[in-house]
Amino acid sequence: MKLLKIILICLFSLGTILTSWVFLISLNLPDPTQIESFSPKESSKIFDRNGNLLYEIYGEEKRTIIPLDEIPKKAILATIAIEDRNFFSHPAFDIRSILRAIFYNILHLKFAQGASTITQQLARNAFLVPEKTLTRKIREIILAIKIEKKYPKEKILELYLNQIPYGNNCYGIEAASKNYFDKKAKDLTLAESALLAALPKAPSFYNPYGKNLNLLLERKNLVLKKMKEYGFISEEEFEKAIKEEIKFKPPKTKILAPHFVIYVKRYLEEKYGEKVLKTKGLRVITTLDLEVQKMAEEAIKWGVERNRKISNAKNAAMVVEDAKNGQILAMVGSYDYFDIENQGNYNCTLALRQPGSAFKPFAYLQSFLKGYNDKTIVFDLKTEFNTSKNKIYSYQPKNFDKIFRGPVSLRNALAQSINVPSVKVLYLAGIKETIELAKKLGIKTLEDPNRYGLSLVLGGGEVRLIDLVQSYSVFAQEGIYHPQSFILEIKDNQGKILEKWEDKPTLIIKNQEAVRLLNDILKDNKARAPLFGGENNLVQINDREIAAKTGTTQDTRDAWIIAYTPSYVVGIWVGNNDNSPMLRGSSILLATPIWNYFAKKFFEDKPKEEFRVPKIEYPKKPMLNGTLVGVYKVNERYFPQIHNILWYVDKNNPLGKPPKNPESDPQFRNWEKPVKKWIKKLNINLEEYNQKIPYQAKLNPITVGKTSKKTLKILEPKSGDFISKTFYLKIELLKEIESLKIFFNKNLLKEIKSPKKGKNKIKISPKEILPQNLLEIEFKETNKTTSSKETLILFSEQ
């Protein structure tokens, strides 16, 4: 009995506490009759960094009150079907829905479902803030009960359908119908009614002029399914409405930098809620610079109109960021935000697109962090990368120009965006390590590293333009990460600061010399000249140092350029929203001219800046240091070798000792096979190359030659070096000789009689340089009848 008394006393006490709590909550609740005159209060405003008004949120409220009998029955039933099936039978709240929501929220450990009836939504929208708390839910239910006592169901429906927000400043179904369909509510079709009914749940998220139109259409279909399920419409009506094509009226609103503003507005709504935005008069100062925005919009407009004449590239987007602090200065999401027919309202800076070669710098930077460098040589030859025996998985990437160049340095491979060497660089760098680096720099969309293979370096993963720009800003700042930002300050109508920008820089790449090396390559005009050709002047702006990387995806579905100085990053994407091919063109033809058009104006008043020169210590190991030929030595005998880089390096520790068994690397044989074929095609006697190496032999980085070094010593270049159109031969004569002849690819270039003893510097300017070249130095010693010869293999640096 005592236990029962204790339980009863506890239950009574708990009930008393709960009753008191509910009573206290119900105090000072507004008079339900005020609901008929409810309207939003002070609207919020979005400004650029200089105080220019970009947009007034809810500043142009659209509302037209109409009686219930002017609202079509199908629109009423559509709303009931999706929002409150039991509207006509519940007493203001639906106990079954509340219990279901409680169970769901407990199961998922979050307050996700609210189970609000139409009456509760009306009460919340008119009188309460949108916070998700138990207190607010109780106040909402109490207000709903009072409203149900005051008004009949039909009047509640009329109030709801005249006051609920439908997005884009539309309050009530009449305003929404006119805004979206340019017709009165009474003329709505069943499909249009269902679409409007789908909006109130999340008007900004389901904005017909936003990027989630497809999700809105899916929810519209859900409304129709529920209407059919509840017997509100017939099967025939359902099928007809599902097939109906909905045409939206183009939006007309006073808004500057629309894609950026909608981006900011959505952030504000998610953080503060619509109620706050339309009643608290927030003053939002953004990072955007309206003058820069206008330059960007003008460049995109010019570029798209130009591209449409030479290719079917119908759209473009741009982001401009201040690399010194991560602040977005301009955002252009499409050619024309108001061109709804061509999805102009879709913000392509946030779209997932394949980056093409614009992703390559991540792999190269990771390789530099491992110990590779710009002189490191890999072979650009037709290569099979599939290590299984199943031909179905064959992967043999091609270069954009269908040419294989033989040995190339990483500097030229990146600057000229050569595909095959870049795939090898990704392998050397490591796929997972490269993805992790990209994530650290700001790429947010490569979630599962196991999904990606070696094609990732050619753009096999989808990224967003806004994230690429953020990542390249870390390059510009030599490894320092500044969080990307678009808000400087937010104040409420009382002047209280709700949010204020603060830079939080982080050094995320401690080896800054590796980043400086990457920048040095991407700004190297000479190295990238073979790729850009006559278009190189479109990357360069006067005599400024501009680092840049372009990218073009398969079938030219996407064209990119990300260009930067130490202080600014500009990212441009060109393509079609429906991912259709652009038929003709590349990033150089389609995206680079837009950069040039924008940059000429943008940099007019900007001081010139230079990237810091990297300090790189080059190792002595062949291939790693730019020397193609590795020479092993034992007892004054030399064994010159030409192999792929995996012969000399452990890919995970390139600066360590050469691997004892190179063939243990799964890619070694794949890479070595084309090298052997390439060697056979060289027009020289290679009997001395790739002979079996005695186990006592040691690797010596010396010049290959057949003669004794007692007469002539070649100082520069070394066999395997890369040469330009004009280079210098530096030799040292240790004895007097009668004559010296220099042959280039079997053609006599120079003959020097009685050259002076000691060091000589001879200018070499051949008429034509091939990818692989033979330099022969023939000399005759004094008082000897026969000549001797030194032979070098040299490669074009282009």
PDB file of C-alpha atoms in Angstrom, residues 110-332:
ATOM      1  CA  LYS A 110      16.849  14.459 -33.256  1.00  0.00           C
ATOM      2  CA  PHE A 111      13.813  16.749 -33.473  1.00  0.00           C
ATOM      3  CA  ALA A 112      13.093  16.167 -37.174  1.00  0.00           C
ATOM      4  CA  GLN A 113       9.331  15.638 -37.403  1.00  0.00           C
ATOM      5  CA  GLY A 114       6.751  17.976 -35.885  1.00  0.00           C
ATOM      6  CA  ALA A 115       3.389  16.502 -36.965  1.00  0.00           C
ATOM      7  CA  SER A 116       1.754  19.928 -37.239  1.00  0.00           C
ATOM      8  CA  THR A 117      -1.795  20.128 -38.544  1.00  0.00           C
ATOM      9  CA  ILE A 118      -2.967  22.891 -40.889  1.00  0.00           C
ATOM     10  CA  THR A 119      -4.336  24.788 -37.881  1.00  0.00           C
ATOM     11  CA  GLN A 120      -1.029  24.443 -36.020  1.00  0.00           C
ATOM     12  CA  GLN A 121       0.894  25.660 -39.063  1.00  0.00           C
ATOM     13  CA  LEU A 122      -1.413  28.674 -39.293  1.00  0.00           C
ATOM     14  CA  ALA A 123      -0.800  29.478 -35.618  1.00  0.00           C
ATOM     15  CA  ARG A 124       2.952  29.023 -35.914  1.00  0.00           C
ATOM     16  CA  ASN A 125       3.232  31.075 -39.081  1.00  0.00           C
ATOM     17  CA  ALA A 126       1.259  33.982 -37.628  1.00  0.00           C
ATOM     18  CA  PHE A 127       2.462  34.143 -34.023  1.00  0.00           C
ATOM     19  CA  LEU A 128       5.494  31.959 -33.208  1.00  0.00           C
ATOM     20  CA  VAL A 129       9.173  31.690 -34.064  1.00  0.00           C
ATOM     21  CA  PRO A 130      10.241  28.627 -36.061  1.00  0.00           C
ATOM     22  CA  GLU A 131      12.532  27.125 -33.386  1.00  0.00           C
ATOM     23  CA  LYS A 132      12.080  23.392 -32.817  1.00  0.00           C
ATOM     24  CA  THR A 133      11.449  23.137 -29.062  1.00  0.00           C
ATOM     25  CA  LEU A 134       8.881  21.375 -26.926  1.00  0.00           C
ATOM     26  CA  THR A 135       7.765  24.693 -25.409  1.00  0.00           C
ATOM     27  CA  ARG A 136       6.974  26.157 -28.806  1.00  0.00           C
ATOM     28  CA  LYS A 137       5.136  22.992 -29.813  1.00  0.00           C
ATOM     29  CA  ILE A 138       2.907  23.233 -26.735  1.00  0.00           C
ATOM     30  CA  ARG A 139       2.200  26.935 -27.403  1.00  0.00           C
ATOM     31  CA  GLU A 140       1.405  26.017 -31.007  1.00  0.00           C
ATOM     32  CA  ILE A 141      -1.124  23.361 -29.957  1.00  0.00           C
ATOM     33  CA  ILE A 142      -2.793  25.696 -27.431  1.00  0.00           C
ATOM     34  CA  LEU A 143      -3.109  28.445 -30.054  1.00  0.00           C
ATOM     35  CA  ALA A 144      -4.460  25.933 -32.579  1.00  0.00           C
ATOM     36  CA  ILE A 145      -7.141  24.813 -30.117  1.00  0.00           C
ATOM     37  CA  LYS A 146      -8.163  28.434 -29.550  1.00  0.00           C
ATOM     38  CA  ILE A 147      -8.328  29.042 -33.286  1.00  0.00           C
ATOM     39  CA  GLU A 148     -10.470  25.924 -33.812  1.00  0.00           C
ATOM     40  CA  LYS A 149     -12.856  27.162 -31.109  1.00  0.00           C
ATOM     41  CA  LYS A 150     -13.045  30.587 -32.689  1.00  0.00           C
ATOM     42  CA  TYR A 151     -13.387  29.626 -36.367  1.00  0.00           C
ATOM     43  CA  PRO A 152     -15.064  26.862 -38.389  1.00  0.00           C
ATOM     44  CA  LYS A 153     -12.878  24.523 -40.443  1.00  0.00           C
ATOM     45  CA  GLU A 154     -13.707  26.283 -43.717  1.00  0.00           C
ATOM     46  CA  LYS A 155     -12.583  29.656 -42.338  1.00  0.00           C
ATOM     47  CA  ILE A 156      -9.340  28.134 -41.053  1.00  0.00           C
ATOM     48  CA  LEU A 157      -8.680  26.742 -44.522  1.00  0.00           C
ATOM     49  CA  GLU A 158      -9.380  30.159 -46.037  1.00  0.00           C
ATOM     50  CA  LEU A 159      -7.006  31.865 -43.587  1.00  0.00           C
ATOM     51  CA  TYR A 160      -4.323  29.233 -44.160  1.00  0.00           C
ATOM     52  CA  LEU A 161      -4.494  29.355 -47.947  1.00  0.00           C
ATOM     53  CA  ASN A 162      -4.383  33.167 -47.893  1.00  0.00           C
ATOM     54  CA  GLN A 163      -1.474  33.535 -45.455  1.00  0.00           C
ATOM     55  CA  ILE A 164       0.873  30.567 -45.824  1.00  0.00           C
ATOM     56  CA  PRO A 165       4.213  31.434 -47.566  1.00  0.00           C
ATOM     57  CA  TYR A 166       4.777  29.883 -50.992  1.00  0.00           C
ATOM     58  CA  GLY A 167       8.253  31.356 -51.517  1.00  0.00           C
ATOM     59  CA  ASN A 168       9.542  34.291 -53.574  1.00  0.00           C
ATOM     60  CA  ASN A 169       7.668  36.728 -51.290  1.00  0.00           C
ATOM     61  CA  CYS A 170       4.309  35.139 -52.170  1.00  0.00           C
ATOM     62  CA  TYR A 171       1.815  34.843 -49.308  1.00  0.00           C
ATOM     63  CA  GLY A 172      -1.357  32.995 -50.096  1.00  0.00           C
ATOM     64  CA  ILE A 173      -2.380  30.838 -53.021  1.00  0.00           C
ATOM     65  CA  GLU A 174      -3.662  33.722 -55.183  1.00  0.00           C
ATOM     66  CA  ALA A 175      -0.311  35.551 -55.095  1.00  0.00           C
ATOM     67  CA  ALA A 176       1.564  32.305 -55.714  1.00  0.00           C
ATOM     68  CA  SER A 177      -0.644  31.413 -58.670  1.00  0.00           C
ATOM     69  CA  LYS A 178      -0.084  34.814 -60.276  1.00  0.00           C
ATOM     70  CA  ASN A 179       3.643  34.790 -59.544  1.00  0.00           C
ATOM     71  CA  TYR A 180       4.427  31.299 -60.835  1.00  0.00           C
ATOM     72  CA  PHE A 181       1.764  30.715 -63.499  1.00  0.00           C
ATOM     73  CA  ASP A 182       0.460  34.189 -64.350  1.00  0.00           C
ATOM     74  CA  LYS A 183      -3.143  33.140 -63.641  1.00  0.00           C
ATOM     75  CA  LYS A 184      -5.724  33.388 -60.889  1.00  0.00           C
ATOM     76  CA  ALA A 185      -6.054  30.591 -58.356  1.00  0.00           C
ATOM     77  CA  LYS A 186      -9.484  29.649 -59.691  1.00  0.00           C
ATOM     78  CA  ASP A 187      -7.873  28.785 -63.053  1.00  0.00           C
ATOM     79  CA  LEU A 188      -5.233  26.411 -61.662  1.00  0.00           C
ATOM     80  CA  THR A 189      -4.947  22.955 -63.186  1.00  0.00           C
ATOM     81  CA  LEU A 190      -4.751  19.877 -60.983  1.00  0.00           C
ATOM     82  CA  ALA A 191      -0.976  19.550 -61.587  1.00  0.00           C
ATOM     83  CA  GLU A 192      -0.405  23.238 -60.771  1.00  0.00           C
ATOM     84  CA  SER A 193      -2.526  22.914 -57.622  1.00  0.00           C
ATOM     85  CA  ALA A 194      -0.454  19.929 -56.506  1.00  0.00           C
ATOM     86  CA  LEU A 195       2.774  21.824 -57.153  1.00  0.00           C
ATOM     87  CA  LEU A 196       1.650  24.803 -55.057  1.00  0.00           C
ATOM     88  CA  ALA A 197       0.608  22.424 -52.291  1.00  0.00           C
ATOM     89  CA  ALA A 198       4.131  20.999 -52.351  1.00  0.00           C
ATOM     90  CA  LEU A 199       5.768  24.382 -51.615  1.00  0.00           C
ATOM     91  CA  PRO A 200       4.826  25.425 -48.021  1.00  0.00           C
ATOM     92  CA  LYS A 201       6.861  22.661 -46.378  1.00  0.00           C
ATOM     93  CA  ALA A 202      10.117  24.387 -47.458  1.00  0.00           C
ATOM     94  CA  PRO A 203       9.466  27.304 -49.838  1.00  0.00           C
ATOM     95  CA  SER A 204      13.135  28.234 -50.264  1.00  0.00           C
ATOM     96  CA  PHE A 205      14.378  24.671 -50.715  1.00  0.00           C
ATOM     97  CA  TYR A 206      11.649  23.857 -53.247  1.00  0.00           C
ATOM     98  CA  ASN A 207      11.921  27.249 -54.980  1.00  0.00           C
ATOM     99  CA  PRO A 208      10.760  26.706 -58.607  1.00  0.00           C
ATOM    100  CA  TYR A 209      13.479  29.137 -59.701  1.00  0.00           C
ATOM    101  CA  GLY A 210      16.182  27.406 -57.669  1.00  0.00           C
ATOM    102  CA  LYS A 211      18.388  24.367 -58.164  1.00  0.00           C
ATOM    103  CA  ASN A 212      15.931  21.896 -56.570  1.00  0.00           C
ATOM    104  CA  LEU A 213      13.213  22.105 -59.222  1.00  0.00           C
ATOM    105  CA  ASN A 214      13.469  18.362 -59.860  1.00  0.00           C
ATOM    106  CA  LEU A 215      12.838  17.662 -56.162  1.00  0.00           C
ATOM    107  CA  LEU A 216       9.845  20.004 -56.236  1.00  0.00           C
ATOM    108  CA  LEU A 217       8.398  18.106 -59.206  1.00  0.00           C
ATOM    109  CA  GLU A 218       8.922  14.839 -57.335  1.00  0.00           C
ATOM    110  CA  ARG A 219       7.039  16.243 -54.337  1.00  0.00           C
ATOM    111  CA  LYS A 220       4.273  17.453 -56.674  1.00  0.00           C
ATOM    112  CA  ASN A 221       3.906  13.867 -57.887  1.00  0.00           C
ATOM    113  CA  LEU A 222       3.802  12.714 -54.263  1.00  0.00           C
ATOM    114  CA  VAL A 223       0.872  15.090 -53.649  1.00  0.00           C
ATOM    115  CA  LEU A 224      -0.961  13.611 -56.627  1.00  0.00           C
ATOM    116  CA  LYS A 225      -0.319  10.050 -55.422  1.00  0.00           C
ATOM    117  CA  LYS A 226      -1.750  10.875 -52.000  1.00  0.00           C
ATOM    118  CA  MET A 227      -4.791  12.531 -53.587  1.00  0.00           C
ATOM    119  CA  LYS A 228      -5.431   9.371 -55.578  1.00  0.00           C
ATOM    120  CA  GLU A 229      -4.768   7.169 -52.527  1.00  0.00           C
ATOM    121  CA  TYR A 230      -7.290   9.124 -50.413  1.00  0.00           C
ATOM    122  CA  GLY A 231      -9.898   9.050 -53.180  1.00  0.00           C
ATOM    123  CA  PHE A 232      -9.706  12.786 -53.904  1.00  0.00           C
ATOM    124  CA  ILE A 233      -9.051  12.207 -57.616  1.00  0.00           C
ATOM    125  CA  SER A 234      -9.607   9.389 -60.081  1.00  0.00           C
ATOM    126  CA  GLU A 235      -6.961   7.272 -61.801  1.00  0.00           C
ATOM    127  CA  GLU A 236      -7.641   9.115 -65.046  1.00  0.00           C
ATOM    128  CA  GLU A 237      -7.175  12.528 -63.412  1.00  0.00           C
ATOM    129  CA  PHE A 238      -3.993  11.287 -61.766  1.00  0.00           C
ATOM    130  CA  GLU A 239      -2.453  10.047 -65.024  1.00  0.00           C
ATOM    131  CA  LYS A 240      -3.327  13.259 -66.842  1.00  0.00           C
ATOM    132  CA  ALA A 241      -1.848  15.459 -64.081  1.00  0.00           C
ATOM    133  CA  ILE A 242       1.350  13.393 -63.874  1.00  0.00           C
ATOM    134  CA  LYS A 243       1.955  13.844 -67.607  1.00  0.00           C
ATOM    135  CA  GLU A 244       1.125  17.559 -67.649  1.00  0.00           C
ATOM    136  CA  GLU A 245       4.115  19.786 -68.424  1.00  0.00           C
ATOM    137  CA  ILE A 246       4.193  22.697 -66.009  1.00  0.00           C
ATOM    138  CA  LYS A 247       5.341  26.013 -67.442  1.00  0.00           C
ATOM    139  CA  PHE A 248       6.543  28.705 -65.070  1.00  0.00           C
ATOM    140  CA  LYS A 249       6.307  32.418 -65.583  1.00  0.00           C
ATOM    141  CA  PRO A 250       9.803  34.008 -65.687  1.00  0.00           C
ATOM    142  CA  PRO A 251      10.640  35.655 -62.348  1.00  0.00           C
ATOM    143  CA  LYS A 252      10.533  39.424 -62.114  1.00  0.00           C
ATOM    144  CA  THR A 253      12.269  40.802 -59.083  1.00  0.00           C
ATOM    145  CA  LYS A 254      14.705  43.530 -58.192  1.00  0.00           C
ATOM    146  CA  ILE A 255      17.854  41.619 -57.382  1.00  0.00           C
ATOM    147  CA  LEU A 256      21.548  42.157 -58.068  1.00  0.00           C
ATOM    148  CA  ALA A 257      24.052  39.288 -58.211  1.00  0.00           C
ATOM    149  CA  PRO A 258      21.062  36.895 -58.084  1.00  0.00           C
ATOM    150  CA  HIS A 259      22.895  33.561 -57.802  1.00  0.00           C
ATOM    151  CA  PHE A 260      25.035  34.915 -54.980  1.00  0.00           C
ATOM    152  CA  VAL A 261      22.069  36.494 -53.214  1.00  0.00           C
ATOM    153  CA  ILE A 262      20.032  33.269 -53.341  1.00  0.00           C
ATOM    154  CA  TYR A 263      23.109  31.404 -52.042  1.00  0.00           C
ATOM    155  CA  VAL A 264      23.315  33.828 -49.093  1.00  0.00           C
ATOM    156  CA  LYS A 265      19.517  33.818 -48.553  1.00  0.00           C
ATOM    157  CA  ARG A 266      19.397  30.055 -48.271  1.00  0.00           C
ATOM    158  CA  TYR A 267      22.212  30.133 -45.697  1.00  0.00           C
ATOM    159  CA  LEU A 268      20.308  32.756 -43.674  1.00  0.00           C
ATOM    160  CA  GLU A 269      17.074  30.786 -43.815  1.00  0.00           C
ATOM    161  CA  GLU A 270      18.787  27.591 -42.684  1.00  0.00           C
ATOM    162  CA  LYS A 271      20.551  29.341 -39.783  1.00  0.00           C
ATOM    163  CA  TYR A 272      17.977  31.919 -38.639  1.00  0.00           C
ATOM    164  CA  GLY A 273      14.680  30.791 -40.191  1.00  0.00           C
ATOM    165  CA  GLU A 274      12.223  32.588 -42.467  1.00  0.00           C
ATOM    166  CA  LYS A 275      10.364  34.104 -39.522  1.00  0.00           C
ATOM    167  CA  VAL A 276      13.455  36.008 -38.376  1.00  0.00           C
ATOM    168  CA  LEU A 277      14.326  37.156 -41.884  1.00  0.00           C
ATOM    169  CA  LYS A 278      10.915  38.661 -42.553  1.00  0.00           C
ATOM    170  CA  THR A 279      10.331  40.204 -39.127  1.00  0.00           C
ATOM    171  CA  LYS A 280      13.665  41.105 -37.514  1.00  0.00           C
ATOM    172  CA  GLY A 281      15.057  43.382 -40.234  1.00  0.00           C
ATOM    173  CA  LEU A 282      18.508  41.780 -40.484  1.00  0.00           C
ATOM    174  CA  ARG A 283      21.210  43.874 -42.152  1.00  0.00           C
ATOM    175  CA  VAL A 284      23.524  41.446 -43.962  1.00  0.00           C
ATOM    176  CA  ILE A 285      26.869  42.744 -45.240  1.00  0.00           C
ATOM    177  CA  THR A 286      28.411  40.262 -47.665  1.00  0.00           C
ATOM    178  CA  THR A 287      31.908  39.856 -49.102  1.00  0.00           C
ATOM    179  CA  LEU A 288      30.709  40.512 -52.650  1.00  0.00           C
ATOM    180  CA  ASP A 289      32.141  43.515 -54.499  1.00  0.00           C
ATOM    181  CA  LEU A 290      29.411  44.759 -56.835  1.00  0.00           C
ATOM    182  CA  GLU A 291      31.906  46.335 -59.246  1.00  0.00           C
ATOM    183  CA  VAL A 292      33.804  43.053 -59.590  1.00  0.00           C
ATOM    184  CA  GLN A 293      30.467  41.245 -59.926  1.00  0.00           C
ATOM    185  CA  LYS A 294      29.494  43.487 -62.842  1.00  0.00           C
ATOM    186  CA  MET A 295      32.848  42.763 -64.546  1.00  0.00           C
ATOM    187  CA  ALA A 296      32.280  39.033 -64.097  1.00  0.00           C
ATOM    188  CA  GLU A 297      28.703  39.170 -65.407  1.00  0.00           C
ATOM    189  CA  GLU A 298      29.824  41.167 -68.435  1.00  0.00           C
ATOM    190  CA  ALA A 299      32.611  38.672 -69.167  1.00  0.00           C
ATOM    191  CA  ILE A 300      30.257  35.683 -68.883  1.00  0.00           C
ATOM    192  CA  LYS A 301      27.686  37.359 -71.137  1.00  0.00           C
ATOM    193  CA  TRP A 302      30.361  38.183 -73.726  1.00  0.00           C
ATOM    194  CA  GLY A 303      31.885  34.711 -73.541  1.00  0.00           C
ATOM    195  CA  VAL A 304      28.640  32.752 -73.853  1.00  0.00           C
ATOM    196  CA  GLU A 305      27.444  34.822 -76.800  1.00  0.00           C
ATOM    197  CA  ARG A 306      30.835  34.268 -78.460  1.00  0.00           C
ATOM    198  CA  ASN A 307      30.831  30.527 -77.698  1.00  0.00           C
ATOM    199  CA  ARG A 308      27.322  30.033 -79.062  1.00  0.00           C
ATOM    200  CA  LYS A 309      28.546  31.248 -82.435  1.00  0.00           C
ATOM    201  CA  ILE A 310      31.484  28.823 -82.649  1.00  0.00           C
ATOM    202  CA  SER A 311      30.162  25.905 -80.599  1.00  0.00           C
ATOM    203  CA  ASN A 312      26.966  24.856 -78.881  1.00  0.00           C
ATOM    204  CA  ALA A 313      28.349  25.893 -75.491  1.00  0.00           C
ATOM    205  CA  LYS A 314      25.306  27.643 -74.050  1.00  0.00           C
ATOM    206  CA  ASN A 315      26.318  28.431 -70.495  1.00  0.00           C
ATOM    207  CA  ALA A 316      29.181  29.531 -68.252  1.00  0.00           C
ATOM    208  CA  ALA A 317      29.852  30.389 -64.615  1.00  0.00           C
ATOM    209  CA  MET A 318      32.521  32.244 -62.643  1.00  0.00           C
ATOM    210  CA  VAL A 319      33.751  32.651 -59.074  1.00  0.00           C
ATOM    211  CA  VAL A 320      36.257  35.304 -58.000  1.00  0.00           C
ATOM    212  CA  GLU A 321      37.918  34.914 -54.602  1.00  0.00           C
ATOM    213  CA  ASP A 322      40.346  36.996 -52.596  1.00  0.00           C
ATOM    214  CA  ALA A 323      43.004  34.381 -51.849  1.00  0.00           C
ATOM    215  CA  LYS A 324      44.413  36.410 -48.943  1.00  0.00           C
ATOM    216  CA  ASN A 325      41.295  35.898 -46.834  1.00  0.00           C
ATOM    217  CA  GLY A 326      38.966  33.462 -48.629  1.00  0.00           C
ATOM    218  CA  GLN A 327      36.280  36.072 -49.335  1.00  0.00           C
ATOM    219  CA  ILE A 328      34.115  35.621 -52.436  1.00  0.00           C
ATOM    220  CA  LEU A 329      34.169  38.826 -54.479  1.00  0.00           C
ATOM    221  CA  ALA A 330      31.939  37.689 -57.346  1.00  0.00           C
ATOM    222  CA  MET A 331      29.691  34.754 -58.215  1.00  0.00           C
ATOM    223  CA  VAL A 332      27.991  34.322 -61.582  1.00  0.00           C
TER     224      VAL A 332
END
